[in-house]
Amino acid sequence: MRYSTGRTNCGTLVPANPRERAMTRQMKVAAAQLGPVARTESREQVVKRLLELMREAKGWGVDVVVYPELALTTFFPRWLIDVEEELDEWFEADMPNAATQPLFEEARNLGIGFHLGYAEIAYEGNIKRRFNTAIIVDKKGDIVGRFRKVHIPGHHEVLERPGQHLEKRYFDVGDMGFPVYRAFGAICGMAICNDRRWPETWRVMGLQGVEMVFCGYNTPVGLGDSFDLDALSPFHNLLCFQAGCYQNATWAVGVAKAGCEEGFNMIGQSCIVAPSGEVVAMCSTVEDELIVHGCNMELSRDYKRDIFNFAYHRRPEHYGLIVERTGAEPPPA
Amino acid sequence: MRYSTGRTNCGTLVPANPRERAMTRQMKVAAAQLGPVARTESREQVVKRLLELMREAKGWGVDVVVYPELALTTFFPRWLIDVEEELDEWFEADMPNAATQPLFEEARNLGIGFHLGYAEIAYEGNIKRRFNTAIIVDKKGDIVGRFRKVHIPGHHEVLERPGQHLEKRYFDVGDMGFPVYRAFGAICGMAICNDRRWPETWRVMGLQGVEMVFCGYNTPVGLGDSFDLDALSPFHNLLCFQAGCYQNATWAVGVAKAGCEEGFNMIGQSCIVAPSGEVVAMCSTVEDELIVHGCNMELSRDYKRDIFNFAYHRRPEHYGLIVERTGAEPPPA
């Protein structure tokens, strides 16, 4: 704990009574990293792996176990799939469904929440829409939060290179913004993969008082990027989590699907990051692996009251371009 | 250089001809960190130190030398000054003025630009306004850019603690937003100290195509913060520069006034950070110290074309809260 509990130079802001600190809200979280999922692996097989990690998390007394983005299948956007029925096979029309029902039941049985990413088909009237989606499920097995990925990365068109990243082709842009939900005694938000690179993602949740962000990702390397982004990919992963947490005074749980999947490597580094920006837990493999941390939610409150007291310090009158402009417009030469 | 110059898997985006890379725009920059400035030290004495660093920079063949925030005096906001005439003494009514004229002349003589932070008095009609200001001066000794700090940190009121941070009392909020300027063959922006912690600062410049950010700072520790921010202060300094650079595909030069000044320590870590977020040069003392780097401005272009191609990836329709709301508003309990 980073707090002085005795008398300090500052006086007013620090509780002098250690018992006040003892009443700290704690959220015990687990990041449940997945190793590769083969193209031929069924939902049922993957759910078995998820259940094993859930039980391991329960053994730690965890409140919520956080699974990756698109956790139920291999990362299919690396391939061109141009037959609609084939594409549909990678998506879930219902949640829960037959394959994922055991997860919801086990959550209820064990009294543990979870966060899960999956490919969602949703209908608006007759229009079929496809989202890269994540949900929060509470300890009763009920869905209490939903998010649809906003910053869809990759390309729409097929590029001449070893691996594709066709998320822009397969997914609609999320239509929910960045909602937050009260769950597990805290204010929880969600981001998915590429969303974490965009400070707007974090700030919009920060402006709703977010205290805990769940963020799954699949971050492939070796797809043939034009410059050496691959080597820096693990660094950028942590940088974005650390900056997002610090600048918004929130905890985050980042969870990878990792390892060599169908011939392409994906980074690991599933991590739990404090409102200080410090990485307090991190996976050491690129396989199925669980890490846990007891998150002191008061840390978030302290940063929000001080250096990131938005009401006291922010100056939205100077932020207009952030919403007025999409692309960069350099000044006249 | 991070580029493949030969054949790669990707083909189109990588110049196959090494001569194309040889035409790279380069900006040679120096961060001119200052050690402590005593309360009794005159402008003229400080300018002598600045001139020495400028000449050292010229010895490296540098295009622009970057000085810290409020570089001409000690960091006076650590004290309560409630007599207006006394306060005025820490501010500059004109720039250049008698004390700083030698800097402008030497810049012209040597053919080197500079960036300088200082406390500015400006009149709007009869109204005296006080800004924490920085300027860009070109190689002809002309002021070609100006910025007034937007995110004023600290407090307005005097706190019961060992050191004050009364910037909110002494400075008006900058009234210029975050302008960028074409200088030294690139698009240059500015931020001052606390501005660097706010992703909005970086993004508003990023949306104007910024390629190089100059940012001076005085970051005191030991003022009596309520929790252990002090120990993390150097980490947070680098984190903000690295995230701001990466997420906006820009270079930055961060420059401290550092060391033990009038009994209070200020962090050093003056740094030059690449669009990759990597720290490519950093001071190793808390004294007057110069570091240099030849910045390949094409790196910025490459990131802007790809992962941080704003026009392709940003979704302002979901960013509304950033300008609609100043403080955080948690959802109903």
XYZ file of C-alpha atoms in Angstrom:
666
model
C 0.000 0.000 0.000
C 1.385 3.357 -0.994
C -0.250 5.350 1.765
C 1.217 6.959 4.783
C -1.056 6.014 7.602
C 0.641 8.146 10.207
C 1.048 11.890 10.353
C 2.382 13.423 7.187
C 3.401 16.856 6.089
C 0.178 17.210 4.218
C -2.337 16.480 6.910
C -5.830 16.681 5.571
C -5.881 14.229 2.687
C -4.354 11.220 4.412
C -6.442 9.150 6.785
C -4.579 9.132 10.091
C -6.538 6.136 11.267
C -5.208 2.874 9.815
C -8.649 1.321 10.273
C -9.967 3.603 7.576
C -7.486 2.067 5.157
C -8.543 -1.371 6.322
C -12.019 -0.664 5.014
C -10.526 -0.381 1.563
C -12.580 -1.714 -1.297
C -10.759 -4.593 -2.905
C -11.519 -6.283 -6.202
C -9.731 -9.575 -6.737
C -9.193 -10.063 -10.434
C -7.671 -12.740 -12.638
C -6.381 -12.319 -16.160
C -6.990 -15.621 -17.933
C -4.631 -15.588 -20.873
C -5.238 -18.113 -23.628
C -2.595 -19.771 -25.708
C -3.373 -20.386 -29.364
C -6.750 -21.735 -30.473
C -6.545 -23.931 -33.545
C -8.776 -23.371 -36.553
C -10.255 -26.803 -36.012
C -10.882 -26.346 -32.293
C -14.593 -26.297 -31.422
C -16.312 -23.820 -29.088
C -16.877 -26.690 -26.700
C -13.191 -27.464 -26.567
C -12.307 -23.838 -25.921
C -14.974 -23.514 -23.238
C -13.364 -26.438 -21.439
C -10.138 -24.464 -21.299
C -12.020 -21.402 -20.080
C -13.722 -23.439 -17.356
C -10.400 -24.781 -16.170
C -9.070 -21.242 -15.842
C -12.263 -20.157 -14.083
C -11.872 -22.893 -11.484
C -8.242 -21.983 -10.993
C -9.326 -18.362 -10.464
C -11.909 -19.451 -7.929
C -9.136 -21.224 -6.073
C -7.561 -17.815 -5.570
C -10.863 -16.430 -4.279
C -11.168 -14.144 -7.264
C -14.213 -11.927 -7.927
C -13.912 -11.806 -11.691
C -11.933 -13.692 -14.328
C -11.110 -11.819 -17.511
C -10.866 -13.676 -20.845
C -9.442 -12.321 -24.113
C -10.968 -10.763 -27.191
C -12.649 -13.223 -29.570
C -11.906 -15.917 -27.031
C -14.057 -18.697 -28.453
C -12.256 -19.329 -31.736
C -9.031 -18.849 -33.577
C -8.333 -15.305 -34.786
C -10.204 -15.716 -38.080
C -9.606 -12.156 -39.463
C -6.203 -13.341 -40.625
C -7.936 -15.097 -43.511
C -10.096 -13.930 -46.379
C -13.519 -15.516 -45.951
C -15.845 -14.423 -48.708
C -18.699 -16.874 -48.328
C -21.206 -15.387 -45.898
C -22.225 -18.713 -44.402
C -18.588 -19.520 -43.688
C -18.072 -16.165 -42.066
C -21.169 -16.647 -39.932
C -19.637 -19.762 -38.433
C -17.140 -17.608 -36.539
C -19.884 -15.501 -34.964
C -22.350 -16.038 -32.111
C -25.983 -15.246 -32.796
C -26.917 -15.672 -29.120
C -25.139 -15.317 -25.830
C -25.253 -17.519 -23.877
C -25.695 -20.306 -26.399
C -25.354 -24.062 -26.179
C -21.579 -23.996 -26.307
C -21.075 -21.189 -23.780
C -23.905 -22.062 -21.376
C -21.527 -24.080 -19.150
C -19.493 -20.955 -18.500
C -22.518 -19.065 -17.247
C -23.609 -22.000 -15.121
C -20.207 -22.513 -13.592
C -19.966 -18.789 -12.821
C -23.249 -19.030 -10.925
C -22.214 -22.227 -9.173
C -18.857 -20.875 -8.100
C -20.032 -17.330 -7.442
C -17.484 -15.746 -9.745
C -17.934 -13.141 -12.444
C -16.328 -13.130 -15.862
C -15.539 -10.986 -18.867
C -15.605 -12.579 -22.312
C -14.916 -11.374 -25.825
C -16.593 -12.914 -28.874
C -17.779 -12.182 -32.396
C -21.439 -11.132 -32.276
C -24.121 -11.155 -34.932
C -26.907 -8.723 -34.114
C -29.967 -7.831 -36.120
C -31.343 -4.342 -36.493
C -34.673 -5.173 -38.072
C -33.607 -7.207 -41.076
C -30.094 -5.868 -41.202
C -27.422 -8.232 -40.038
C -24.639 -6.506 -38.187
C -21.370 -7.923 -36.967
C -19.578 -6.676 -33.908
C -16.417 -7.497 -32.011
C -18.075 -7.674 -28.613
C -17.327 -8.196 -24.938
C -19.576 -8.759 -21.954
C -19.405 -8.594 -18.183
C -21.186 -11.417 -16.389
C -21.831 -11.093 -12.669
C -21.527 -13.732 -9.963
C -25.079 -14.847 -10.590
C -24.288 -15.655 -14.195
C -26.204 -12.658 -15.572
C -24.884 -10.382 -18.314
C -24.604 -6.963 -16.694
C -22.482 -5.112 -19.231
C -21.782 -5.120 -22.950
C -19.345 -3.329 -25.221
C -18.728 -3.346 -28.963
C -15.238 -2.555 -30.215
C -14.997 0.961 -31.608
C -11.500 1.145 -33.092
C -11.518 -1.624 -35.659
C -7.948 -2.132 -36.866
C -6.492 -3.665 -39.976
C -7.860 -3.340 -43.466
C -10.976 -3.834 -45.514
C -9.176 -4.968 -48.617
C -6.872 -7.964 -48.951
C -3.208 -6.932 -49.012
C -0.376 -8.727 -50.713
C 1.387 -9.954 -47.638
C 1.827 -13.118 -45.575
C -1.079 -12.545 -43.207
C -4.256 -10.468 -43.371
C -5.880 -8.394 -40.671
C -9.380 -8.072 -42.086
C -11.208 -6.774 -39.045
C -12.361 -3.692 -40.955
C -13.954 -6.040 -43.481
C -15.720 -8.267 -40.985
C -16.783 -5.969 -38.160
C -19.024 -2.931 -37.921
C -17.823 -0.081 -35.764
C -19.234 -0.440 -32.272
C -22.420 1.553 -31.775
C -22.419 1.913 -27.986
C -19.538 4.305 -27.333
C -17.642 3.399 -24.171
C -20.243 2.638 -21.504
C -19.373 1.878 -17.882
C -21.226 -0.412 -15.513
C -21.392 -0.882 -11.777
C -20.186 -4.404 -11.077
C -18.172 -6.139 -8.363
C -18.492 -3.031 -6.184
C -16.755 -0.749 -8.664
C -17.273 1.185 -11.886
C -16.173 -1.094 -14.719
C -15.538 -0.274 -18.357
C -14.356 -2.220 -21.356
C -12.081 -1.815 -24.342
C -11.079 -4.348 -26.968
C -7.593 -4.716 -28.403
C -6.878 -1.735 -30.680
C -9.177 0.453 -28.547
C -6.423 0.492 -25.942
C -4.082 2.436 -28.221
C -6.473 5.394 -28.440
C -6.440 7.788 -25.491
C -10.001 8.790 -26.314
C -11.122 5.293 -25.286
C -9.700 5.713 -21.813
C -10.763 9.324 -21.404
C -14.408 8.747 -22.293
C -14.518 6.048 -19.605
C -12.482 8.214 -17.245
C -15.102 10.930 -17.586
C -17.619 8.409 -16.289
C -15.475 7.683 -13.256
C -14.160 4.322 -14.429
C -12.147 2.397 -11.841
C -11.501 -0.887 -13.651
C -11.097 -1.538 -17.371
C -11.269 -5.025 -18.868
C -9.493 -5.306 -22.205
C -8.904 -8.452 -24.211
C -6.682 -8.511 -27.241
C -5.255 -10.546 -30.113
C -2.099 -8.754 -31.240
C -0.475 -10.580 -34.124
C 3.044 -9.939 -35.323
C 4.670 -11.058 -38.560
C 1.756 -10.139 -40.807
C 4.176 -8.142 -42.932
C 4.077 -4.617 -41.551
C 6.022 -2.096 -43.554
C 8.287 -1.030 -40.744
C 9.469 -2.661 -37.627
C 6.355 -2.317 -35.544
C 6.542 -5.998 -34.675
C 9.621 -5.710 -32.500
C 8.032 -2.906 -30.502
C 4.631 -4.517 -30.209
C 5.041 -5.778 -26.621
C 6.401 -2.392 -25.553
C 3.471 -0.575 -27.146
C 1.047 -2.950 -25.487
C 2.258 -2.092 -22.000
C 2.747 1.584 -22.826
C -0.896 1.992 -23.777
C -2.191 0.206 -20.695
C 0.120 2.104 -18.394
C -0.669 5.514 -19.853
C -4.399 4.836 -20.035
C -4.490 3.744 -16.399
C -2.346 6.567 -15.057
C -4.024 9.328 -17.037
C -7.471 8.175 -15.962
C -6.694 6.883 -12.494
C -8.067 3.442 -13.201
C -7.074 -0.186 -12.851
C -6.952 -2.328 -15.965
C -6.791 -6.012 -16.748
C -5.332 -6.679 -20.181
C -5.686 -10.216 -21.492
C -4.121 -11.736 -24.580
C -4.829 -14.606 -26.808
C -1.172 -15.401 -27.312
C 1.350 -17.693 -28.894
C 1.755 -19.220 -32.327
C -1.734 -19.666 -33.737
C -2.083 -21.174 -37.184
C 1.437 -20.097 -38.077
C 1.224 -16.539 -36.777
C 2.610 -15.299 -33.495
C 0.573 -13.164 -31.135
C 2.067 -11.319 -28.181
C 1.325 -12.278 -24.584
C 2.047 -9.901 -21.707
C -1.402 -10.190 -20.198
C -1.175 -7.725 -17.381
C -2.822 -6.067 -14.438
C -2.032 -2.361 -14.238
C -2.581 0.001 -11.306
C -3.868 3.602 -11.374
C -0.238 4.601 -10.854
C 0.521 3.104 -14.268
C 2.578 0.360 -12.676
C 2.326 -3.192 -13.986
C 1.534 -5.213 -10.847
C 1.144 -8.638 -12.491
C 2.064 -10.042 -15.881
C 1.972 -13.404 -17.638
C 5.306 -15.028 -18.320
C 4.226 -17.451 -21.041
C 2.261 -17.334 -24.277
C 0.050 -20.221 -23.159
C -3.079 -20.637 -21.073
C -1.996 -18.856 -17.903
C -3.698 -17.200 -14.974
C -2.412 -14.194 -13.048
C -4.188 -12.574 -10.122
C -4.103 -9.409 -8.062
C -6.097 -7.938 -5.214
C -6.810 -4.450 -6.519
C -7.165 -1.704 -3.941
C -9.857 0.420 -5.492
C -9.070 3.359 -3.211
C -5.875 3.969 -5.189
C -8.076 4.980 -8.066
C -9.963 7.411 -5.842
C -6.773 9.010 -4.609
C -5.439 9.794 -8.066
C -8.861 11.065 -9.139
C -8.932 13.456 -6.200
C -5.510 14.877 -6.841
C -3.435 15.051 -10.001
C -6.252 13.701 -12.188
C -9.071 15.659 -10.645
C -10.653 16.351 -13.997
C -13.087 19.005 -12.778
C -10.217 20.982 -11.323
C -7.696 20.663 -14.133
C -9.254 19.863 -17.528
C -9.861 22.590 -20.118
C -12.371 21.274 -22.674
C -12.606 24.714 -24.315
C -9.226 23.874 -25.859
C -10.049 20.271 -26.857
C -12.501 21.025 -29.664
C -10.465 19.504 -32.499
C -10.742 16.089 -30.871
C -14.372 15.884 -31.924
C -14.429 18.402 -34.764
C -11.835 16.619 -36.855
C -11.274 12.962 -37.680
C -8.004 13.000 -39.601
C -4.986 15.196 -39.079
C -4.896 18.460 -41.024
C -1.441 20.019 -41.110
C -1.219 23.812 -41.253
C -0.674 25.449 -44.660
C 2.896 25.056 -45.919
C 16.943 3.268 -38.826
C 14.070 0.856 -38.414
C 13.355 0.377 -42.086
C 13.962 -2.533 -44.330
C 15.522 -1.145 -47.426
C 15.507 -4.377 -49.348
C 12.637 -6.566 -50.436
C 10.137 -7.358 -47.703
C 7.036 -9.440 -47.453
C 4.947 -6.328 -47.650
C 6.147 -4.769 -50.861
C 4.311 -1.571 -51.559
C 4.923 0.581 -48.503
C 8.659 0.140 -48.143
C 10.973 2.077 -50.416
C 13.170 -0.467 -52.172
C 15.659 2.195 -53.120
C 17.991 3.127 -50.257
C 18.515 6.554 -51.819
C 14.938 7.431 -50.990
C 15.730 6.906 -47.300
C 18.844 9.028 -47.722
C 16.621 11.974 -48.579
C 15.138 11.740 -45.118
C 14.313 14.975 -43.358
C 16.430 15.250 -40.249
C 16.043 17.722 -37.399
C 19.017 17.890 -35.069
C 17.793 18.843 -31.633
C 19.376 19.476 -28.253
C 17.670 19.324 -24.881
C 19.412 21.897 -22.677
C 18.599 20.837 -19.165
C 19.223 23.369 -16.406
C 20.309 22.565 -12.907
C 18.865 24.646 -10.099
C 18.542 28.426 -10.401
C 18.945 30.219 -7.113
C 16.435 32.784 -5.906
C 19.154 35.420 -5.983
C 20.391 34.547 -9.459
C 19.754 37.322 -11.985
C 18.341 36.903 -15.493
C 21.721 37.929 -16.833
C 23.433 35.145 -14.905
C 20.961 32.563 -16.160
C 21.253 33.796 -19.739
C 25.001 33.206 -19.506
C 24.291 29.584 -18.677
C 21.816 29.369 -21.551
C 24.372 30.860 -23.951
C 26.957 28.319 -22.902
C 24.528 25.508 -23.646
C 23.604 27.124 -26.958
C 27.240 27.212 -28.018
C 27.706 23.624 -26.962
C 24.657 22.721 -29.049
C 26.078 24.563 -32.040
C 29.212 22.477 -31.653
C 27.023 19.459 -32.365
C 25.608 21.164 -35.450
C 22.180 21.321 -33.896
C 19.184 23.070 -35.517
C 17.343 23.958 -32.320
C 18.199 23.989 -28.629
C 15.324 23.465 -26.208
C 15.336 25.161 -22.786
C 13.023 24.377 -19.856
C 9.823 25.926 -18.579
C 10.273 29.202 -16.660
C 13.933 28.980 -17.536
C 14.996 32.494 -16.537
C 14.424 32.328 -12.784
C 14.018 30.008 -9.866
C 10.668 28.189 -9.649
C 8.912 30.972 -7.734
C 5.451 29.303 -7.432
C 6.805 27.367 -4.475
C 6.388 30.529 -2.399
C 3.471 32.705 -1.469
C 4.067 36.128 -2.968
C 1.206 38.452 -2.181
C 2.647 41.811 -3.104
C 1.901 42.461 -6.769
C 5.130 44.351 -7.442
C 7.132 41.465 -6.009
C 5.246 38.998 -8.142
C 5.841 41.116 -11.227
C 9.556 40.774 -10.735
C 9.361 37.115 -11.746
C 7.617 37.953 -15.033
C 8.758 39.357 -18.377
C 6.784 42.242 -19.815
C 8.642 42.050 -23.134
C 10.422 39.351 -25.081
C 13.157 39.848 -26.028
C 14.166 42.258 -23.314
C 17.504 43.616 -22.158
C 18.399 40.474 -20.238
C 17.405 37.989 -22.962
C 18.529 39.991 -26.018
C 21.931 38.233 -26.052
C 20.175 34.888 -26.583
C 18.380 36.165 -29.668
C 21.563 37.737 -31.004
C 23.649 34.647 -30.458
C 20.989 32.512 -32.128
C 21.199 34.769 -35.201
C 24.997 34.805 -35.127
C 25.302 31.051 -34.813
C 22.335 30.212 -37.037
C 20.607 28.083 -34.414
C 17.010 28.141 -33.240
C 15.795 27.880 -29.666
C 12.766 27.203 -27.515
C 12.425 29.067 -24.226
C 9.916 29.048 -21.394
C 9.286 32.125 -19.234
C 6.645 33.874 -17.161
C 4.851 36.410 -19.341
C 2.869 39.513 -18.443
C 0.484 40.455 -21.234
C -2.065 43.238 -21.340
C -5.504 42.912 -22.818
C -6.479 46.563 -22.884
C -5.948 47.560 -19.270
C -6.176 44.063 -17.899
C -2.922 42.552 -16.799
C -2.712 38.862 -17.525
C -0.064 36.388 -16.482
C 0.858 33.357 -18.517
C 3.303 30.499 -18.296
C 4.632 30.885 -21.817
C 7.047 29.338 -24.283
C 8.328 30.526 -27.629
C 10.057 29.115 -30.685
C 12.799 31.313 -32.115
C 14.153 30.529 -35.574
C 17.728 30.615 -36.811
C 17.385 34.287 -37.677
C 16.528 35.113 -34.086
C 12.852 35.806 -34.817
C 10.007 34.541 -32.669
C 8.004 32.232 -34.940
C 5.823 30.435 -32.417
C 4.216 31.043 -29.041
C 2.294 28.898 -26.551
C 0.691 29.589 -23.188
C 0.366 26.701 -20.741
C -3.184 25.362 -20.594
C -3.084 22.825 -17.748
C -2.024 24.913 -14.786
C -1.231 22.534 -11.923
C -1.050 23.012 -8.192
C -3.371 25.103 -6.107
C -4.772 28.573 -5.807
C -4.834 28.566 -2.041
C -1.886 28.111 0.303
C -1.763 24.610 1.789
C -0.326 23.600 5.119
C 2.645 21.731 3.844
C 6.381 22.187 3.370
C 6.278 23.554 -0.150
C 3.605 25.289 -2.201
C 2.730 24.859 -5.833
C 0.837 28.080 -6.470
C 0.719 28.064 -10.244
C -3.070 28.222 -10.217
C -2.763 31.429 -8.183
C -0.181 33.112 -10.378
C -1.039 32.059 -13.917
C -4.058 32.472 -16.130
C -5.069 29.499 -18.219
C -3.459 29.740 -21.648
C -5.746 31.326 -24.214
C -4.237 29.950 -27.412
C -5.135 26.271 -27.340
C -2.349 24.101 -28.729
C -1.121 25.767 -31.913
C 1.490 24.248 -34.207
C 4.023 26.085 -36.327
C 6.181 25.232 -39.300
C 9.778 25.611 -38.186
C 13.077 23.857 -38.897
C 11.451 22.039 -41.796
C 8.822 20.335 -39.651
C 5.522 20.908 -37.885
C 6.354 21.918 -34.318
C 4.093 22.170 -31.291
C 4.600 23.017 -27.644
C 3.428 21.884 -24.239
C 4.553 23.026 -20.832
C 5.114 20.719 -17.857
C 1.718 19.513 -16.596
C 0.292 19.767 -20.136
C 2.268 16.631 -20.948
C 0.173 14.515 -18.559
C -3.034 15.238 -20.475
C -3.609 13.191 -23.615
C -5.795 15.978 -24.977
C -2.692 18.170 -25.258
C -0.995 15.689 -27.530
C -4.081 14.824 -29.531
C -5.017 18.395 -30.371
C -1.514 18.855 -31.773
C -1.619 15.426 -33.398
C -4.752 16.481 -35.249
C -2.712 19.316 -36.723
C -0.074 16.886 -37.932
C 2.520 17.685 -35.282
C 5.918 16.059 -35.827
C 7.975 17.594 -33.008
C 6.820 18.730 -29.561
C 8.949 20.935 -27.326
C 8.066 20.637 -23.647
C 9.888 22.212 -20.736
C 9.082 21.336 -17.162
C 9.792 21.994 -13.483
C 8.607 18.907 -11.610
C 9.170 19.291 -7.887
C 9.006 16.456 -5.407
C 8.830 16.633 -1.644
C 6.198 19.351 -1.499
C 4.152 17.114 0.783
C 1.885 15.153 -1.511
C -0.678 13.006 0.243
C 0.402 9.728 -1.262
C 3.556 8.505 -2.737
C 3.445 10.301 -6.043
C 6.960 11.549 -5.507
C 8.623 8.181 -5.889
C 6.820 7.593 -9.165
C 7.368 11.061 -10.553
C 10.265 10.143 -12.873
C 8.324 7.137 -14.166
C 5.250 9.267 -14.849
C 7.377 11.836 -16.630
C 8.666 9.325 -19.161
C 5.337 7.520 -19.409
C 3.546 10.674 -20.525
C 6.178 11.579 -23.098
C 6.326 8.064 -24.462
C 2.563 7.637 -24.733
C 2.037 11.117 -26.157
C 4.672 10.527 -28.826
C 3.539 7.044 -29.783
C -0.158 7.804 -29.848
C 0.380 10.865 -32.033
C 3.344 9.697 -34.075
C 5.498 12.629 -33.073
C 8.954 13.332 -31.738
C 9.278 15.210 -28.458
C 12.020 16.979 -26.584
C 11.310 17.155 -22.863
C 13.541 19.462 -20.853
C 13.737 19.829 -17.100
C 14.882 22.437 -14.710
C 16.276 19.914 -12.276
C 18.110 19.357 -9.049
C 17.841 20.792 -5.570
C 16.608 24.351 -5.958
C 16.112 26.414 -2.830
C 15.722 23.281 -0.740
C 13.331 21.423 -3.035
C 14.246 18.675 -5.446
C 13.058 18.649 -9.020
C 13.346 15.641 -11.287
C 15.669 15.569 -14.281
C 15.256 12.965 -17.035
C 15.301 15.486 -19.840
C 14.660 13.290 -22.822
C 14.244 12.983 -26.535
C 11.468 10.571 -27.490
C 10.754 9.039 -30.897
C 7.374 8.487 -32.599
C 7.794 4.858 -31.582
C 7.587 5.982 -27.947
C 11.198 5.011 -27.395
C 13.461 7.240 -25.336
C 16.438 7.815 -27.632
C 18.407 10.222 -25.412
C 18.186 11.172 -21.742
C 20.122 13.326 -19.294
C 22.052 11.495 -16.626
C 22.482 14.366 -14.157
C 20.288 16.975 -12.496
C 22.617 19.770 -13.561
C 23.131 21.917 -16.656
C 23.472 19.193 -19.283
C 23.043 18.943 -23.013
C 21.808 15.893 -24.913
C 21.393 15.710 -28.668
C 19.760 13.558 -31.306
C 19.354 13.647 -35.059
C 15.627 13.066 -35.434
C 14.511 11.292 -38.579
C 11.241 13.076 -39.275
C 10.120 10.354 -41.687
C 9.521 8.057 -38.722
C 6.685 10.328 -37.758
C 5.236 10.112 -41.259
C 5.359 6.321 -41.230
C 3.397 5.943 -38.012
C 0.893 8.565 -39.177
C 0.314 6.615 -42.379
C -0.288 3.321 -40.648
C -1.375 2.516 -37.110
C -2.081 6.159 -36.247
C -3.711 7.124 -39.504
C -6.342 9.198 -37.740
C -8.608 9.627 -40.757
C -8.789 5.872 -41.189
C -9.196 4.809 -37.563
C -10.591 7.550 -35.295
C -14.267 7.633 -34.329
C -15.092 11.137 -33.049
C -18.805 10.281 -32.903
C -17.945 8.336 -29.751
C -15.648 10.967 -28.186
C -18.278 13.564 -27.319
C -17.843 13.451 -23.540
C -14.282 14.717 -23.914
C -15.594 18.163 -24.751
C -19.076 17.973 -23.242
C -17.895 17.273 -19.722
C -15.088 18.722 -17.635
C -15.173 16.599 -14.488
C -15.949 12.918 -14.148
C -19.582 11.971 -13.560
C -19.988 8.409 -12.320
C -23.157 6.531 -13.292
C -26.023 6.424 -10.779
C -25.347 4.065 -7.878
